[in-house]
Amino acid sequence: MNEKNKNLVIRTVSALTLLPLVIFLLFKGGLYSAALLSVAAAICASEYYLITQKTLSPAAWVGIVLAGVLPVLTLKEPERTGAGAFWILVFYLIFAFTYHLIRGPLQDAPMRVAHLVTGMLYGSVGLTSVAALRLMPDGMAWSISALVITWSNDTSAYFAGRFLGRHKLYPEVSPNKTWEGFFGGMLGSVVGMFITRGFFYPMLTVTDCLVLGIFGGILGPIGDLCESMLKRAYGVKDSGVAIPGHGGILDRIDALLFNAPLVFVYVTFIRGLLP
């Protein structure tokens, strides 16, 4: 077995092992899903800090804790959730500036502050969106939709790119991605949504499937490329080692971090639903 096929086997085993646990905790809802997303958000923040700062400073640990708090806030009323998230951001912004004002190094302080705040928000905003979707009417359907447009895109893009890929998508950032993989992934997102509608959640409309599938097929790869850009800028191959065959949590959910807010905005402003 060559290295590429071996890696595919490891990726598949890891996905089949983790997927049932993720679906089960999302199905349970409430504190179960919030706890899952809270832990994932905290790990995402830690991976971001290790990529950009190499070590976890006391200020970074505060950011990790706050990243984990944000998904849990969705268990409160929507008004209190929004207010709580706002005050967390205000507190951390002031804290990060004050920390580096006192600790330095002063020349790098603005950049370090920006990374602290971005790291806290990067994973937590997307995963908080998943937590909020779970509390919507038909919340499980919307949460699963965010996962479906992401995972079906990733899988379809992988195989379309592997067997049909000829034209590079953005080689400066991700040398292996192709336009064939991009459009194959978008088709996979749309088909995945229609399968979800047909077998599990008939309340999803044809418009839901097309809009979320197409836009998820665009935003998901953008999220993937943005994480690749981050790693390339800092000379890192993987964001971590949490998931065998996939690297870190960020490596696995980078597309979801862009797609989940898309689904949340769609459900809230187009469908007019609220938790």
Tab-separated table of C-alpha atoms in Angstrom:
chain	number	residue	atom	x	y	z
A	1	MET	CA	0.000	0.000	0.000
A	2	ASN	CA	1.474	3.355	-1.044
A	3	GLU	CA	1.578	6.356	1.279
A	4	LYS	CA	-1.403	8.098	-0.311
A	5	ASN	CA	-3.674	5.056	0.046
A	6	LYS	CA	-2.429	4.435	3.577
A	7	ASN	CA	-3.310	8.001	4.526
A	8	LEU	CA	-6.764	7.562	2.967
A	9	VAL	CA	-7.374	4.481	5.108
A	10	ILE	CA	-6.306	6.330	8.270
A	11	ARG	CA	-8.534	9.296	7.366
A	12	THR	CA	-11.500	6.997	6.762
A	13	VAL	CA	-11.066	5.073	10.026
A	14	SER	CA	-10.728	8.313	11.992
A	15	ALA	CA	-13.863	9.761	10.384
A	16	LEU	CA	-15.915	6.612	10.977
A	17	THR	CA	-14.784	6.546	14.596
A	18	LEU	CA	-15.526	10.177	15.402
A	19	LEU	CA	-18.648	10.698	13.293
A	20	PRO	CA	-21.020	8.562	15.429
A	21	LEU	CA	-19.882	10.349	18.603
A	22	VAL	CA	-20.394	13.778	17.053
A	23	ILE	CA	-23.858	12.863	15.717
A	24	PHE	CA	-24.863	11.308	19.040
A	25	LEU	CA	-23.883	14.370	21.086
A	26	LEU	CA	-25.587	16.706	18.623
A	27	PHE	CA	-28.698	14.527	18.746
A	28	LYS	CA	-28.722	14.710	22.547
A	29	GLY	CA	-28.611	18.490	22.292
A	30	GLY	CA	-28.502	20.869	25.226
A	31	LEU	CA	-25.451	20.590	27.422
A	32	TYR	CA	-24.176	17.535	25.500
A	33	SER	CA	-23.818	19.316	22.159
A	34	ALA	CA	-22.692	22.550	23.827
A	35	ALA	CA	-19.949	20.661	25.694
A	36	LEU	CA	-18.773	18.965	22.485
A	37	LEU	CA	-18.575	22.267	20.640
A	38	SER	CA	-17.022	24.016	23.634
A	39	VAL	CA	-14.136	21.538	23.796
A	40	ALA	CA	-13.640	21.745	20.025
A	41	ALA	CA	-13.599	25.561	20.108
A	42	ALA	CA	-11.014	25.584	22.896
A	43	ILE	CA	-8.794	23.164	20.959
A	44	CYS	CA	-9.148	25.296	17.808
A	45	ALA	CA	-7.983	28.365	19.726
A	46	SER	CA	-5.009	26.486	21.157
A	47	GLU	CA	-4.005	25.207	17.704
A	48	TYR	CA	-4.215	28.711	16.253
A	49	TYR	CA	-2.024	30.102	19.036
A	50	LEU	CA	0.546	27.339	18.610
A	51	ILE	CA	0.693	28.014	14.861
A	52	THR	CA	1.110	31.770	15.190
A	53	GLN	CA	2.947	32.107	18.522
A	54	LYS	CA	4.564	28.673	18.982
A	55	THR	CA	3.821	28.711	22.740
A	56	LEU	CA	0.771	29.219	24.933
A	57	SER	CA	1.203	32.379	26.981
A	58	PRO	CA	-1.045	33.169	29.977
A	59	ALA	CA	-3.006	35.523	27.701
A	60	ALA	CA	-3.468	32.695	25.192
A	61	TRP	CA	-4.817	30.411	27.910
A	62	VAL	CA	-7.418	33.057	28.763
A	63	GLY	CA	-8.385	33.109	25.076
A	64	ILE	CA	-8.680	29.311	25.035
A	65	VAL	CA	-11.027	29.369	28.027
A	66	LEU	CA	-13.175	32.139	26.537
A	67	ALA	CA	-13.351	30.334	23.180
A	68	GLY	CA	-14.748	27.349	25.042
A	69	VAL	CA	-17.277	29.505	26.878
A	70	LEU	CA	-18.913	30.981	23.772
A	71	PRO	CA	-20.732	27.816	22.549
A	72	VAL	CA	-22.088	27.261	26.073
A	73	LEU	CA	-23.661	30.723	26.034
A	74	THR	CA	-26.191	29.470	23.475
A	75	LEU	CA	-27.931	27.621	26.300
A	76	LYS	CA	-29.200	31.021	27.481
A	77	GLU	CA	-31.920	33.160	25.878
A	78	PRO	CA	-30.904	34.673	22.482
A	79	GLU	CA	-30.722	38.217	23.901
A	80	ARG	CA	-28.473	37.140	26.753
A	81	THR	CA	-26.354	35.050	24.410
A	82	GLY	CA	-25.622	38.022	22.160
A	83	ALA	CA	-24.907	40.312	25.082
A	84	GLY	CA	-22.661	37.741	26.734
A	85	ALA	CA	-20.650	37.192	23.552
A	86	PHE	CA	-20.253	40.945	23.094
A	87	TRP	CA	-18.918	41.472	26.607
A	88	ILE	CA	-16.538	38.535	26.278
A	89	LEU	CA	-15.079	40.101	23.132
A	90	VAL	CA	-14.807	43.540	24.770
A	91	PHE	CA	-13.150	42.074	27.859
A	92	TYR	CA	-10.653	40.015	25.885
A	93	LEU	CA	-9.738	42.858	23.547
A	94	ILE	CA	-8.946	45.139	26.510
A	95	PHE	CA	-7.217	42.314	28.374
A	96	ALA	CA	-5.015	41.378	25.397
A	97	PHE	CA	-3.882	44.980	24.858
A	98	THR	CA	-3.244	45.491	28.574
A	99	TYR	CA	-1.340	42.214	28.884
A	100	HIS	CA	1.121	43.114	26.141
A	101	LEU	CA	1.342	46.722	27.298
A	102	ILE	CA	2.697	45.357	30.584
A	103	ARG	CA	4.548	42.257	29.397
A	104	GLY	CA	5.720	43.386	25.958
A	105	PRO	CA	7.499	42.945	23.627
A	106	LEU	CA	6.215	46.392	22.663
A	107	GLN	CA	7.295	46.289	19.003
A	108	ASP	CA	5.308	43.101	18.375
A	109	ALA	CA	2.439	43.913	20.724
A	110	PRO	CA	-0.190	44.969	18.115
A	111	MET	CA	0.388	41.832	16.033
A	112	ARG	CA	0.299	39.599	19.119
A	113	VAL	CA	-2.933	41.226	20.309
A	114	ALA	CA	-4.497	40.696	16.874
A	115	HIS	CA	-3.533	37.020	16.942
A	116	LEU	CA	-4.902	36.583	20.461
A	117	VAL	CA	-8.310	37.997	19.537
A	118	THR	CA	-8.431	36.215	16.170
A	119	GLY	CA	-7.468	32.910	17.747
A	120	MET	CA	-10.247	33.215	20.309
A	121	LEU	CA	-12.812	33.999	17.625
A	122	TYR	CA	-11.610	31.767	14.767
A	123	GLY	CA	-12.965	28.461	15.989
A	124	SER	CA	-15.536	29.669	18.479
A	125	VAL	CA	-17.654	31.760	16.080
A	126	GLY	CA	-18.225	28.860	13.703
A	127	LEU	CA	-18.816	26.291	16.425
A	128	THR	CA	-21.077	28.661	18.357
A	129	SER	CA	-23.118	28.906	15.163
A	130	VAL	CA	-23.534	25.115	15.202
A	131	ALA	CA	-24.612	25.283	18.852
A	132	ALA	CA	-27.131	28.025	18.037
A	133	LEU	CA	-28.493	26.056	15.071
A	134	ARG	CA	-29.149	23.103	17.355
A	135	LEU	CA	-31.574	25.267	19.354
A	136	MET	CA	-33.560	26.378	16.292
A	137	PRO	CA	-36.906	24.797	15.374
A	138	ASP	CA	-35.891	21.556	13.599
A	139	GLY	CA	-32.450	22.309	15.000
A	140	MET	CA	-30.984	18.888	14.380
A	141	ALA	CA	-31.803	19.210	10.676
A	142	TRP	CA	-29.983	22.550	10.420
A	143	SER	CA	-26.972	21.367	12.402
A	144	ILE	CA	-26.702	18.272	10.232
A	145	SER	CA	-27.067	20.453	7.122
A	146	ALA	CA	-23.984	22.438	8.153
A	147	LEU	CA	-22.075	19.181	8.547
A	148	VAL	CA	-23.411	17.674	5.315
A	149	ILE	CA	-22.495	20.583	3.037
A	150	THR	CA	-19.031	20.536	4.596
A	151	TRP	CA	-18.244	16.827	4.717
A	152	SER	CA	-19.873	15.896	1.405
A	153	ASN	CA	-17.957	18.752	-0.220
A	154	ASP	CA	-14.680	17.632	1.305
A	155	THR	CA	-15.175	14.000	0.277
A	156	SER	CA	-16.399	14.767	-3.243
A	157	ALA	CA	-13.647	17.319	-3.823
A	158	TYR	CA	-11.014	14.830	-2.680
A	159	PHE	CA	-12.065	12.111	-5.115
A	160	ALA	CA	-12.905	14.476	-7.994
A	161	GLY	CA	-9.536	16.145	-7.600
A	162	ARG	CA	-7.697	12.863	-7.272
A	163	PHE	CA	-9.168	11.218	-10.352
A	164	LEU	CA	-10.112	14.178	-12.561
A	165	GLY	CA	-7.958	17.037	-11.334
A	166	ARG	CA	-5.937	18.803	-14.024
A	167	HIS	CA	-6.197	22.547	-13.421
A	168	LYS	CA	-4.759	23.993	-10.219
A	169	LEU	CA	-7.123	26.092	-8.106
A	170	TYR	CA	-4.680	28.166	-6.014
A	171	PRO	CA	-1.250	26.502	-6.041
A	172	GLU	CA	0.415	29.298	-4.043
A	173	VAL	CA	-1.739	28.353	-1.054
A	174	SER	CA	-2.749	24.718	-1.637
A	175	PRO	CA	-0.845	22.936	-4.438
A	176	ASN	CA	-3.092	19.868	-4.503
A	177	LYS	CA	-6.458	21.586	-4.955
A	178	THR	CA	-7.909	21.749	-8.448
A	179	TRP	CA	-10.858	23.397	-10.144
A	180	GLU	CA	-12.212	19.941	-10.931
A	181	GLY	CA	-12.126	19.180	-7.214
A	182	PHE	CA	-13.799	22.509	-6.442
A	183	PHE	CA	-16.772	21.907	-8.737
A	184	GLY	CA	-16.930	18.232	-7.757
A	185	GLY	CA	-17.109	19.326	-4.139
A	186	MET	CA	-19.895	21.825	-4.863
A	187	LEU	CA	-21.880	19.112	-6.637
A	188	GLY	CA	-21.275	16.871	-3.638
A	189	SER	CA	-22.657	19.532	-1.270
A	190	VAL	CA	-25.849	19.876	-3.297
A	191	VAL	CA	-26.318	16.119	-3.687
A	192	GLY	CA	-25.591	15.621	0.005
A	193	MET	CA	-28.325	18.100	0.923
A	194	PHE	CA	-30.873	16.397	-1.330
A	195	ILE	CA	-29.982	13.003	0.170
A	196	THR	CA	-30.418	14.478	3.640
A	197	ARG	CA	-33.796	15.878	2.595
A	198	GLY	CA	-34.935	12.654	0.957
A	199	PHE	CA	-33.973	10.216	3.717
A	200	PHE	CA	-33.913	12.177	6.971
A	201	TYR	CA	-35.350	15.693	6.988
A	202	PRO	CA	-38.208	16.236	4.482
A	203	MET	CA	-38.871	19.658	6.047
A	204	LEU	CA	-35.853	20.911	4.081
A	205	THR	CA	-37.042	22.556	0.867
A	206	VAL	CA	-35.541	22.318	-2.607
A	207	THR	CA	-34.439	25.942	-2.175
A	208	ASP	CA	-32.721	25.065	1.110
A	209	CYS	CA	-30.796	22.288	-0.591
A	210	LEU	CA	-29.746	24.373	-3.578
A	211	VAL	CA	-28.835	27.566	-1.711
A	212	LEU	CA	-26.959	25.890	1.127
A	213	GLY	CA	-25.349	23.351	-1.188
A	214	ILE	CA	-24.084	25.922	-3.689
A	215	PHE	CA	-22.965	28.567	-1.219
A	216	GLY	CA	-21.536	25.925	1.095
A	217	GLY	CA	-19.622	24.633	-1.915
A	218	ILE	CA	-18.065	28.093	-2.217
A	219	LEU	CA	-17.521	29.124	1.400
A	220	GLY	CA	-16.264	25.717	2.537
A	221	PRO	CA	-13.270	25.709	0.174
A	222	ILE	CA	-12.572	29.341	1.095
A	223	GLY	CA	-12.407	28.312	4.747
A	224	ASP	CA	-10.077	25.458	3.805
A	225	LEU	CA	-7.833	27.765	1.783
A	226	CYS	CA	-7.721	30.353	4.563
A	227	GLU	CA	-6.452	27.773	7.029
A	228	SER	CA	-3.907	26.589	4.443
A	229	MET	CA	-2.815	30.209	3.999
A	230	LEU	CA	-2.316	30.505	7.760
A	231	LYS	CA	-0.213	27.331	7.938
A	232	ARG	CA	1.831	28.273	4.887
A	233	ALA	CA	2.553	31.712	6.332
A	234	TYR	CA	4.008	30.091	9.455
A	235	GLY	CA	5.626	27.061	7.822
A	236	VAL	CA	3.348	24.499	9.482
A	237	LYS	CA	2.119	21.313	7.788
A	238	ASP	CA	-0.740	20.451	10.170
A	239	SER	CA	-2.511	22.504	12.820
A	240	GLY	CA	-2.069	19.682	15.338
A	241	VAL	CA	-2.153	15.923	15.860
A	242	ALA	CA	-5.570	15.465	17.454
A	243	ILE	CA	-7.062	13.380	14.613
A	244	PRO	CA	-4.945	10.661	12.942
A	245	GLY	CA	-4.775	11.159	9.195
A	246	HIS	CA	-6.318	14.617	9.414
A	247	GLY	CA	-3.931	16.553	11.642
A	248	GLY	CA	-5.516	18.934	14.114
A	249	ILE	CA	-9.099	19.960	14.764
A	250	LEU	CA	-8.658	23.038	12.571
A	251	ASP	CA	-7.489	20.819	9.719
A	252	ARG	CA	-10.720	18.845	9.960
A	253	ILE	CA	-13.278	21.628	10.477
A	254	ASP	CA	-11.737	24.640	8.714
A	255	ALA	CA	-14.524	24.560	6.098
A	256	LEU	CA	-17.233	24.075	8.736
A	257	LEU	CA	-16.058	27.233	10.501
A	258	PHE	CA	-17.172	29.205	7.430
A	259	ASN	CA	-20.205	27.095	6.524
A	260	ALA	CA	-21.895	27.025	9.940
A	261	PRO	CA	-22.301	30.836	10.085
A	262	LEU	CA	-23.659	30.653	6.514
A	263	VAL	CA	-26.365	28.200	7.603
A	264	PHE	CA	-27.118	30.271	10.721
A	265	VAL	CA	-27.539	33.485	8.689
A	266	TYR	CA	-29.683	31.653	6.132
A	267	VAL	CA	-31.941	30.092	8.750
A	268	THR	CA	-32.254	33.331	10.718
A	269	PHE	CA	-32.684	35.921	7.960
A	270	ILE	CA	-34.021	33.936	4.990
A	271	ARG	CA	-36.075	31.315	6.787
A	272	GLY	CA	-36.959	33.720	9.611
A	273	LEU	CA	-36.396	31.207	12.403
A	274	LEU	CA	-35.105	31.980	15.904
A	275	PRO	CA	-33.934	29.711	18.771
